[in-house]
Amino acid sequence: MNRFSYHRAETLADAISHLRSNPAAAIIAGGTNLVDLMKYEVERPGELVDLTRLDELRGISETPDGGMRIGALVPNSDVAYDERIAKLYPLLTHAVLAGATPQLRNAATTGGNLNQRTRCYYFNDVATPCNKREPGSGCGAIGGVNRIHAILGASDQCIATHPSDMCVALSALDATVEVAGPDGERRISFREYHRLPGDEPQRDNTLRQGEIVVAVTLAGEASYFAENYTYLKLRDRLSYAFALVSVAAALQLDGGRIAAARLALGGVSHMPWRKPDAENALVGMAAGEETFTRAADILLAGAQPHEHNAFKVDLARRAIVRALTQAAAATPQSLSDKRIA
Amino acid sequence: MSQARPGSAEIPIQITINGERRCVELQPWTTLLDLLRHDLALTGTKKGCDHGQCGACTVLIDGRRINSCLQLAVMQDGKAITTIEGIGQGSHLHPLQQAFIERDAFQCGYCTPGQICSGIALIEEGNAVTRDEIRELMSGNICRCGAYPNIVDAIQDVLVQRSGVIREAAE
């Protein structure tokens, strides 16, 4: 690890002011991703601003519209085992429990989950070129070993994927990210929070200099998806592995017809992958394989696999159909029995 | 407010380790794992991968199981840490330590302190009943010797003992 100075923030304003005045500063909370990256010297902050004493970033609370607000410092475990969240947004519960391990979930925070970096091998290896780590240095994954990489929304500079499970569910549930910064507070819709790599792959999200995630909120109406949902995660081993492909699927059914649908993919792009057209293609239709396959084809349209990850296109198509089938039948993927029913 | 510049004086923190209040001064880049093993000579907690992947470094921080290799020690100011040394020693073993012996739940033993800290937390958390659930919620602890079936046996034994105690108390 590089040498750095340490500042324990006493207030949110104090943290923002440190970030603003020192471009080499980074914020730390759970540390599970940042400390790891510092050990690899992928991240070399000049100063760490410790957010963990800021009580205003803690706690899970109910909102006036019947939704929930999750503070940025709330550990993943507390999200996973909150009974109110499990009742209103079980898709989120399932997605959080599909990621990492109990020890990591106890430390990793909600804000940190949003801001974690890609697990692309090349990003994590300072001996190789990476436009995300060092803009302009090139991309080791394009033409390299790219089995785990993106098939959608990538650029000629970066084919990394966003590694989160939680964010796939938050995207599907149309969550909102509350941030605070030098210019005050603002709210960002979840689909606008992360971004595609384009020609600035070093930017994972749309946060501005000095901004800090304060909370994530879920609208009351997103709880209408609490009956028919699933989070289906496909990976190289059955636990504690990042997704090759994951699907967050949620439906509102009116008899056998689909009244509303949400569909988001993880493991395939630089951000959770959603398309309104794919969801609109489900609305008003009878729940069934033909309809689900059509939605999968729309969501995967334009997929551009690389040398080692063409399998992801077929895997994703089948996973989407399977997930929508599970959601329609109200039989979400089991968290402990990993057989795919 | 705790602050340090690179190369400047160490930062003082107060930390409770296995019930004992300690005042230590450290550089901000010291991990909790290195503080325990190097500075405090509590070598029961093991360093495996040092990247949060193997679970050998698992300790309890304010009762929650955490990978100590990914925690900066300076951020633990005011917290209570329990390591394997604080769980049981010699003839005073925790029921899960006893179950590990009875079930032969280890071979080389390197992962065992982390497995036991993690298993104790799993039992306290109360989210696992079946073997599948125990396996899923012990996924953060790797055993290169492959003693997994016996580790699950040991944890299940203590879960059954506990539920027996709860049943007796209720009757």
Coordinates of C-alpha atoms in Angstrom, one line a residue:
Chain A
M1 CA 0.0 0.0 0.0
N2 CA 1.1 3.5 -0.7
R3 CA 1.6 6.0 2.1
F4 CA -1.4 8.3 2.7
S5 CA -2.8 10.7 5.2
Y6 CA -6.0 9.8 7.1
H7 CA -8.8 12.1 8.0
R8 CA -11.8 11.0 10.1
A9 CA -14.7 13.2 8.8
E10 CA -16.8 14.7 11.6
T11 CA -19.6 16.0 9.4
L12 CA -20.7 15.4 5.8
A13 CA -19.7 19.0 4.9
D14 CA -16.3 18.3 6.3
A15 CA -15.9 15.2 4.1
I16 CA -17.1 17.1 1.0
S17 CA -14.7 19.9 1.7
H18 CA -11.8 17.5 2.0
L19 CA -12.7 15.8 -1.3
R20 CA -13.1 19.1 -3.0
S21 CA -9.8 20.6 -1.8
N22 CA -7.7 17.5 -2.4
P23 CA -8.2 15.8 -5.8
A24 CA -5.9 13.0 -4.6
A25 CA -8.3 12.2 -1.7
A26 CA -10.6 9.2 -1.7
I27 CA -13.5 8.3 0.6
I28 CA -13.5 5.1 2.6
A29 CA -16.2 3.3 4.5
G30 CA -16.4 -0.5 4.4
G31 CA -13.0 -0.7 2.7
T32 CA -13.6 -4.1 1.1
N33 CA -12.9 -3.0 -2.4
L34 CA -10.7 0.1 -1.9
V35 CA -8.2 -1.5 0.6
D36 CA -7.9 -4.5 -1.8
L37 CA -7.2 -2.2 -4.7
M38 CA -4.7 -0.3 -2.6
K39 CA -2.8 -3.5 -1.9
Y40 CA -2.5 -4.1 -5.6
E41 CA -1.5 -0.4 -6.1
V42 CA -4.4 0.0 -8.5
E43 CA -5.6 2.8 -6.2
R44 CA -3.0 5.1 -4.6
P45 CA -5.0 7.9 -2.8
G46 CA -3.0 10.6 -1.2
E47 CA -5.6 11.0 1.6
L48 CA -8.3 8.8 2.9
V49 CA -11.4 10.5 4.2
D50 CA -13.2 8.1 6.7
L51 CA -17.0 8.4 6.5
T52 CA -17.8 5.8 9.0
R53 CA -18.5 8.2 11.9
L54 CA -21.2 10.1 10.0
D55 CA -24.5 9.2 11.6
E56 CA -26.5 10.9 8.9
L57 CA -25.4 8.3 6.4
R58 CA -26.7 5.4 8.6
G59 CA -30.0 3.6 9.0
I60 CA -32.9 2.2 7.0
S61 CA -36.1 4.1 7.2
E62 CA -39.6 4.2 5.7
T63 CA -40.5 7.1 3.4
P64 CA -43.9 9.0 3.2
D65 CA -44.8 7.3 -0.1
G66 CA -44.5 3.8 1.4
G67 CA -41.0 3.2 0.1
M68 CA -37.7 2.8 1.9
R69 CA -34.5 4.9 2.3
I70 CA -31.2 3.1 2.8
G71 CA -28.3 5.2 4.2
A72 CA -25.1 5.0 2.3
L73 CA -23.3 3.4 5.3
V74 CA -25.8 0.6 5.8
P75 CA -23.9 -2.7 5.4
N76 CA -25.0 -5.1 2.8
S77 CA -26.0 -7.6 5.6
D78 CA -28.4 -5.1 7.1
V79 CA -30.1 -4.6 3.8
A80 CA -30.2 -8.4 3.2
Y81 CA -31.8 -9.1 6.6
D82 CA -34.1 -6.1 6.9
E83 CA -37.6 -7.6 7.2
R84 CA -39.3 -4.5 5.7
I85 CA -37.1 -4.7 2.6
A86 CA -37.7 -8.4 2.4
K87 CA -41.4 -7.8 2.4
L88 CA -41.5 -4.8 0.0
Y89 CA -38.5 -5.5 -2.2
P90 CA -37.5 -9.2 -2.0
L91 CA -35.7 -8.9 -5.4
L92 CA -33.2 -6.6 -3.6
T93 CA -32.9 -9.0 -0.7
H94 CA -32.1 -11.9 -3.1
A95 CA -29.6 -9.9 -5.2
V96 CA -27.7 -8.7 -2.1
L97 CA -27.5 -12.3 -0.8
A98 CA -26.2 -13.5 -4.2
G99 CA -23.1 -11.4 -3.8
A100 CA -19.9 -11.8 -1.9
T101 CA -19.7 -13.6 1.5
P102 CA -21.2 -13.0 5.0
Q103 CA -17.9 -11.4 6.1
L104 CA -17.7 -9.0 3.1
R105 CA -21.4 -8.2 3.4
N106 CA -21.0 -7.3 7.0
A107 CA -18.3 -4.7 6.1
A108 CA -19.3 -3.6 2.6
T109 CA -21.7 -0.6 2.5
T110 CA -24.6 0.4 0.2
G111 CA -22.7 3.5 -1.1
G112 CA -19.6 1.4 -1.6
N113 CA -21.5 -1.3 -3.5
L114 CA -22.6 1.4 -6.1
N115 CA -19.0 2.7 -6.4
Q116 CA -17.1 -0.5 -6.4
R117 CA -14.7 -0.9 -9.4
T118 CA -14.7 -3.6 -12.1
R119 CA -13.2 -7.0 -11.5
C120 CA -11.6 -7.0 -15.0
Y121 CA -8.3 -8.8 -14.7
Y122 CA -6.5 -6.1 -16.6
F123 CA -7.8 -3.2 -14.4
N124 CA -6.6 -5.1 -11.4
D125 CA -3.1 -5.8 -12.7
V126 CA -0.9 -2.7 -12.9
A127 CA 1.6 -4.6 -15.2
T128 CA -1.0 -4.5 -18.0
P129 CA -2.5 -1.6 -20.0
C130 CA -5.9 -0.4 -18.9
N131 CA -7.8 2.7 -20.1
K132 CA -9.9 2.7 -17.0
R133 CA -7.0 2.6 -14.6
E134 CA -4.7 4.7 -16.7
P135 CA -6.5 6.6 -19.5
G136 CA -4.8 6.3 -22.9
S137 CA -2.7 3.2 -21.9
G138 CA -4.8 0.8 -24.0
C139 CA -7.1 -2.1 -23.2
G140 CA -5.6 -5.5 -22.3
A141 CA -9.0 -7.2 -22.5
I142 CA -9.7 -6.3 -26.1
G143 CA -7.8 -9.1 -27.9
G144 CA -6.8 -10.5 -24.6
V145 CA -8.5 -13.0 -22.3
N146 CA -12.1 -11.6 -22.2
R147 CA -14.3 -14.5 -21.1
I148 CA -15.9 -12.4 -18.2
H149 CA -16.2 -9.2 -20.2
A150 CA -19.0 -7.1 -21.6
I151 CA -21.2 -8.0 -24.6
L152 CA -23.4 -4.9 -24.5
G153 CA -22.7 -1.2 -24.4
A154 CA -18.9 -1.5 -24.5
S155 CA -16.5 0.8 -26.4
D156 CA -13.3 0.4 -28.3
Q157 CA -11.5 1.6 -25.2
C158 CA -13.1 -0.6 -22.5
I159 CA -15.1 -3.8 -22.3
A160 CA -15.2 -4.0 -18.4
T161 CA -18.4 -5.0 -16.6
H162 CA -19.9 -3.5 -13.4
P163 CA -19.6 -6.3 -10.9
S164 CA -22.5 -5.6 -8.5
D165 CA -25.6 -7.8 -7.9
M166 CA -27.3 -5.3 -5.7
C167 CA -27.2 -2.6 -8.4
V168 CA -28.9 -4.9 -10.9
A169 CA -31.9 -5.1 -8.6
L170 CA -31.8 -1.4 -7.7
S171 CA -31.8 -0.6 -11.4
A172 CA -34.8 -2.9 -12.0
L173 CA -36.6 -1.3 -9.1
D174 CA -36.0 2.2 -10.5
A175 CA -34.2 3.3 -7.3
T176 CA -33.0 6.8 -6.7
V177 CA -29.5 7.8 -5.5
E178 CA -29.3 10.8 -3.2
V179 CA -25.9 12.6 -3.3
A180 CA -24.4 15.6 -1.6
G181 CA -21.6 17.7 -2.9
P182 CA -20.1 21.2 -3.0
D183 CA -23.2 22.5 -4.9
G184 CA -25.7 21.0 -2.5
E185 CA -27.8 17.9 -2.8
R186 CA -29.3 16.2 -5.8
R187 CA -31.1 13.0 -6.7
I188 CA -30.1 10.8 -9.6
S189 CA -32.3 8.1 -11.0
F190 CA -30.5 4.8 -10.8
R191 CA -30.4 4.3 -14.5
E192 CA -28.5 7.7 -14.8
Y193 CA -26.1 6.9 -12.0
H194 CA -23.8 4.4 -13.8
R195 CA -22.6 5.1 -17.3
L196 CA -21.2 3.3 -20.4
P197 CA -17.5 3.6 -20.9
G198 CA -17.4 5.5 -24.2
D199 CA -14.2 7.4 -24.5
E200 CA -13.9 8.1 -20.7
P201 CA -13.8 4.6 -19.2
Q202 CA -12.1 5.9 -16.1
R203 CA -15.5 7.3 -15.1
D204 CA -17.8 4.5 -13.7
N205 CA -20.6 6.8 -12.8
T206 CA -22.0 10.4 -13.1
L207 CA -20.9 11.6 -9.7
R208 CA -19.2 15.0 -9.9
Q209 CA -16.0 16.0 -8.1
G210 CA -16.6 16.2 -4.3
E211 CA -19.9 14.4 -4.4
I212 CA -20.7 11.6 -1.9
V213 CA -23.6 9.1 -2.0
V214 CA -25.9 9.8 1.0
A215 CA -28.6 7.2 0.5
V216 CA -30.5 5.1 -2.0
T217 CA -34.3 5.3 -2.0
L218 CA -36.9 2.9 -3.3
A219 CA -40.4 4.2 -4.3
G220 CA -43.5 2.7 -2.7
E221 CA -44.8 1.7 -6.0
A222 CA -41.8 -0.5 -6.7
S223 CA -43.2 -2.8 -4.0
Y224 CA -45.9 -3.9 -6.5
F225 CA -43.3 -6.3 -7.8
A226 CA -43.0 -8.1 -4.5
E227 CA -44.9 -11.2 -5.6
N228 CA -43.5 -12.1 -9.0
Y229 CA -39.7 -11.7 -9.1
T230 CA -36.4 -13.5 -9.3
Y231 CA -32.7 -12.8 -9.2
L232 CA -31.0 -15.5 -11.3
K233 CA -27.2 -15.4 -11.1
L234 CA -25.1 -17.7 -13.2
R235 CA -21.4 -18.0 -12.4
D236 CA -18.4 -20.3 -12.5
R237 CA -19.0 -21.7 -8.9
L238 CA -22.2 -21.7 -7.0
S239 CA -21.3 -19.3 -4.3
Y240 CA -18.9 -16.3 -3.8
A241 CA -18.2 -15.6 -7.5
F242 CA -19.1 -12.7 -9.7
A243 CA -21.8 -13.1 -12.3
L244 CA -21.1 -14.2 -15.8
V245 CA -24.7 -13.3 -16.4
S246 CA -27.4 -12.3 -13.9
V247 CA -31.0 -11.4 -14.4
A248 CA -33.3 -9.3 -12.2
A249 CA -36.8 -10.0 -13.4
A250 CA -40.0 -8.6 -11.9
L251 CA -43.6 -8.7 -13.2
Q252 CA -47.0 -7.5 -12.2
L253 CA -49.6 -9.9 -13.4
D254 CA -53.2 -9.3 -14.0
G255 CA -54.7 -12.8 -14.4
G256 CA -52.3 -14.5 -16.9
R257 CA -51.4 -11.2 -18.5
I258 CA -48.4 -9.0 -17.8
A259 CA -49.4 -5.6 -16.5
A260 CA -45.9 -4.3 -15.8
A261 CA -42.4 -5.7 -16.2
R262 CA -38.9 -4.9 -15.2
L263 CA -35.8 -6.7 -16.6
A264 CA -32.2 -5.9 -15.9
L265 CA -29.0 -7.8 -16.6
G266 CA -25.7 -8.0 -14.6
G267 CA -22.3 -9.2 -15.8
V268 CA -22.8 -8.1 -19.4
S269 CA -22.1 -4.4 -19.4
H270 CA -20.4 -1.4 -17.8
M271 CA -23.7 -0.8 -15.9
P272 CA -26.9 -2.8 -15.2
W273 CA -28.4 -3.3 -18.6
R274 CA -32.0 -2.3 -19.2
K275 CA -34.1 -1.4 -22.2
P276 CA -37.6 0.1 -22.0
D277 CA -38.4 -1.6 -25.3
A278 CA -37.8 -5.1 -23.9
E279 CA -40.1 -4.4 -20.9
N280 CA -42.8 -2.8 -23.1
A281 CA -42.8 -5.9 -25.3
L282 CA -43.9 -7.9 -22.2
V283 CA -46.7 -5.5 -21.2
G284 CA -50.2 -6.7 -22.2
M285 CA -49.0 -10.1 -23.3
A286 CA -49.7 -13.5 -21.8
A287 CA -46.9 -14.8 -19.7
G288 CA -45.2 -17.5 -21.7
E289 CA -42.0 -18.6 -23.3
E290 CA -42.7 -17.0 -26.7
T291 CA -43.2 -13.6 -25.1
F292 CA -40.2 -14.0 -22.9
T293 CA -38.0 -14.9 -25.8
R294 CA -39.1 -11.9 -27.7
A295 CA -38.2 -9.6 -24.7
A296 CA -34.8 -11.4 -24.4
D297 CA -34.0 -10.8 -28.1
I298 CA -34.9 -7.1 -27.7
L299 CA -32.8 -6.7 -24.6
L300 CA -29.8 -8.5 -26.2
A301 CA -30.1 -6.8 -29.6
G302 CA -26.8 -5.4 -30.8
A303 CA -24.7 -7.7 -28.5
Q304 CA -21.1 -7.7 -29.5
P305 CA -19.2 -10.6 -28.0
H306 CA -15.4 -10.9 -28.0
E307 CA -13.2 -13.9 -28.7
H308 CA -13.9 -15.7 -25.4
N309 CA -17.3 -14.6 -24.3
A310 CA -19.7 -15.4 -27.2
F311 CA -21.3 -18.0 -24.9
K312 CA -22.7 -15.1 -22.8
V313 CA -25.2 -14.1 -25.5
D314 CA -26.9 -17.6 -25.5
L315 CA -26.5 -17.9 -21.8
A316 CA -28.1 -14.5 -21.2
R317 CA -31.0 -15.3 -23.6
R318 CA -31.8 -18.5 -21.8
A319 CA -31.3 -16.9 -18.4
I320 CA -33.8 -14.2 -19.3
V321 CA -36.4 -16.7 -20.4
R322 CA -35.8 -18.8 -17.3
A323 CA -35.9 -15.8 -15.0
L324 CA -39.1 -14.5 -16.4
T325 CA -40.6 -18.0 -16.1
Q326 CA -39.6 -18.1 -12.4
A327 CA -41.0 -14.6 -11.8
A328 CA -44.3 -15.4 -13.5
A329 CA -44.6 -18.6 -11.5
A330 CA -43.7 -16.8 -8.2
T331 CA -40.9 -19.3 -7.7
P332 CA -37.8 -17.2 -7.2
Q333 CA -34.4 -18.8 -7.5
S334 CA -33.4 -20.4 -4.1
L335 CA -30.5 -18.8 -2.4
S336 CA -29.2 -22.0 -0.9
D337 CA -30.4 -24.7 -3.2
K338 CA -28.5 -23.7 -6.4
R339 CA -30.3 -26.0 -8.8
I340 CA -32.1 -23.9 -11.4
A341 CA -35.7 -24.9 -11.3
Chain B
M1 CA -10.2 14.4 15.2
S2 CA -7.5 12.0 14.1
Q3 CA -5.2 13.2 11.3
A4 CA -1.9 12.2 10.0
R5 CA 0.3 13.3 7.2
P6 CA 2.5 10.8 5.4
G7 CA 5.6 10.2 7.5
S8 CA 4.2 12.1 10.4
A9 CA 3.5 10.7 13.9
E10 CA 1.5 7.6 14.4
I11 CA -2.2 7.9 15.2
P12 CA -3.4 6.8 18.7
I13 CA -6.5 4.7 18.9
Q14 CA -8.2 2.8 21.7
I15 CA -9.4 -0.7 20.9
T16 CA -10.8 -3.5 23.1
I17 CA -9.3 -6.8 22.1
N18 CA -10.7 -10.0 23.7
G19 CA -12.1 -7.9 26.6
E20 CA -8.9 -6.0 27.3
R21 CA -8.7 -2.3 26.5
R22 CA -5.6 -1.4 24.5
C23 CA -4.1 1.9 23.5
V24 CA -2.0 1.6 20.4
E25 CA -0.4 4.1 18.0
L26 CA -0.2 3.1 14.4
Q27 CA 0.3 4.3 10.8
P28 CA -3.0 4.6 8.9
W29 CA -1.9 1.9 6.3
T30 CA -1.7 -0.8 9.0
T31 CA -4.5 -3.4 8.6
L32 CA -6.3 -4.8 11.6
L33 CA -4.8 -8.2 10.7
D34 CA -1.2 -6.8 10.8
L35 CA -2.0 -5.0 14.0
L36 CA -3.2 -8.2 15.6
R37 CA -0.4 -10.5 14.3
H38 CA 2.6 -8.2 14.2
D39 CA 2.1 -5.5 16.8
L40 CA 0.1 -7.4 19.4
A41 CA 1.5 -10.9 18.7
L42 CA -1.9 -12.4 18.5
T43 CA -1.0 -14.9 15.8
G44 CA -4.1 -17.1 16.1
T45 CA -5.7 -15.0 13.4
K46 CA -4.2 -16.2 10.1
K47 CA -3.1 -14.4 7.0
G48 CA -4.0 -16.4 3.9
C49 CA -4.7 -14.4 0.8
D50 CA -4.6 -11.0 2.4
H51 CA -7.3 -9.9 -0.1
G52 CA -10.6 -10.9 1.6
Q53 CA -11.0 -14.1 -0.5
C54 CA -10.1 -16.9 1.9
G55 CA -11.5 -16.0 5.3
A56 CA -8.5 -17.2 7.3
C57 CA -8.3 -13.7 8.9
T58 CA -11.9 -13.6 10.1
V59 CA -12.4 -11.9 13.5
L60 CA -15.5 -10.5 15.2
I61 CA -15.8 -6.7 15.3
D62 CA -18.5 -5.6 17.7
G63 CA -19.8 -9.2 17.3
R64 CA -19.9 -9.3 13.5
R65 CA -17.6 -11.5 11.4
I66 CA -15.3 -9.4 9.2
N67 CA -12.2 -10.0 7.1
S68 CA -9.5 -8.3 9.2
C69 CA -7.1 -8.1 6.2
L70 CA -9.4 -5.5 4.5
Q71 CA -9.9 -3.3 7.6
L72 CA -7.6 -0.4 8.4
A73 CA -6.8 -0.6 12.1
V74 CA -7.1 3.2 12.5
M75 CA -10.7 2.9 11.6
Q76 CA -11.4 0.5 14.5
D77 CA -11.0 3.2 17.1
G78 CA -13.5 2.5 20.0
K79 CA -14.5 -1.0 18.7
A80 CA -14.4 -4.4 20.4
I81 CA -12.5 -7.1 18.6
T82 CA -12.7 -10.8 19.4
T83 CA -10.0 -13.1 18.0
I84 CA -9.7 -16.9 18.3
E85 CA -7.6 -16.3 21.4
G86 CA -10.6 -14.7 23.1
I87 CA -13.0 -17.5 22.1
G88 CA -11.4 -20.3 24.1
Q89 CA -8.1 -21.8 25.0
G90 CA -6.8 -25.0 26.6
S91 CA -9.5 -26.7 28.6
H92 CA -11.9 -23.9 28.2
L93 CA -13.2 -24.4 24.7
H94 CA -16.2 -22.9 23.0
P95 CA -18.8 -25.5 22.0
L96 CA -17.9 -25.0 18.4
Q97 CA -14.2 -25.6 19.1
Q98 CA -15.1 -28.8 20.9
A99 CA -17.3 -29.8 18.0
F100 CA -14.5 -29.2 15.5
I101 CA -12.3 -31.7 17.5
E102 CA -15.1 -34.3 17.8
R103 CA -16.0 -34.0 14.1
D104 CA -12.4 -33.9 12.9
A105 CA -13.3 -30.7 11.1
F106 CA -9.7 -29.7 10.1
Q107 CA -6.5 -31.2 8.7
C108 CA -3.7 -28.6 8.6
G109 CA -5.6 -26.2 10.8
Y110 CA -4.5 -23.0 9.1
C111 CA -8.1 -21.9 8.2
T112 CA -9.5 -23.2 11.5
P113 CA -9.4 -19.9 13.6
G114 CA -11.3 -18.1 10.8
Q115 CA -13.7 -21.0 10.3
I116 CA -14.5 -21.0 14.0
C117 CA -15.0 -17.2 14.3
S118 CA -17.1 -17.3 11.2
G119 CA -19.1 -20.4 12.4
I120 CA -19.8 -18.7 15.8
A121 CA -21.1 -15.7 14.0
L122 CA -23.2 -17.8 11.7
I123 CA -24.8 -19.5 14.7
E124 CA -25.5 -16.2 16.4
E125 CA -26.9 -14.7 13.2
G126 CA -29.6 -17.4 13.1
N127 CA -30.1 -17.5 9.3
A128 CA -28.9 -21.0 8.7
V129 CA -30.7 -24.3 9.6
T130 CA -30.1 -26.7 6.7
R131 CA -26.8 -28.0 5.5
D132 CA -27.2 -26.1 2.3
E133 CA -27.8 -22.9 4.2
I134 CA -24.7 -23.6 6.4
R135 CA -22.6 -24.2 3.3
E136 CA -23.9 -21.0 1.6
L137 CA -23.3 -18.9 4.7
M138 CA -19.8 -20.3 5.3
S139 CA -18.8 -19.6 1.7
G140 CA -16.4 -16.9 2.9
N141 CA -14.1 -19.5 4.5
I142 CA -11.9 -21.6 2.2
C143 CA -10.4 -24.9 3.4
R144 CA -7.6 -26.1 1.1
C145 CA -7.6 -29.5 2.9
G146 CA -11.3 -29.9 1.9
A147 CA -12.7 -30.6 5.4
Y148 CA -16.0 -29.0 4.4
P149 CA -18.3 -31.9 5.2
N150 CA -16.9 -32.1 8.7
I151 CA -17.0 -28.4 9.2
V152 CA -20.7 -28.4 8.3
D153 CA -21.1 -31.4 10.7
A154 CA -19.5 -29.4 13.6
I155 CA -21.6 -26.3 13.0
Q156 CA -24.7 -28.4 12.7
D157 CA -24.0 -30.1 16.0
V158 CA -23.8 -26.8 17.8
L159 CA -26.9 -25.5 16.1
V160 CA -28.8 -28.6 17.3
Q161 CA -27.4 -28.3 20.8
R162 CA -28.5 -24.7 20.8
S163 CA -32.0 -25.5 19.6
G164 CA -32.2 -28.2 22.2
V165 CA -31.3 -25.7 24.9
I166 CA -33.9 -23.3 23.6
R167 CA -36.6 -26.1 23.6
E168 CA -35.7 -27.2 27.2
A169 CA -35.9 -23.6 28.3
A170 CA -39.3 -23.2 26.7
E171 CA -40.7 -26.3 28.3

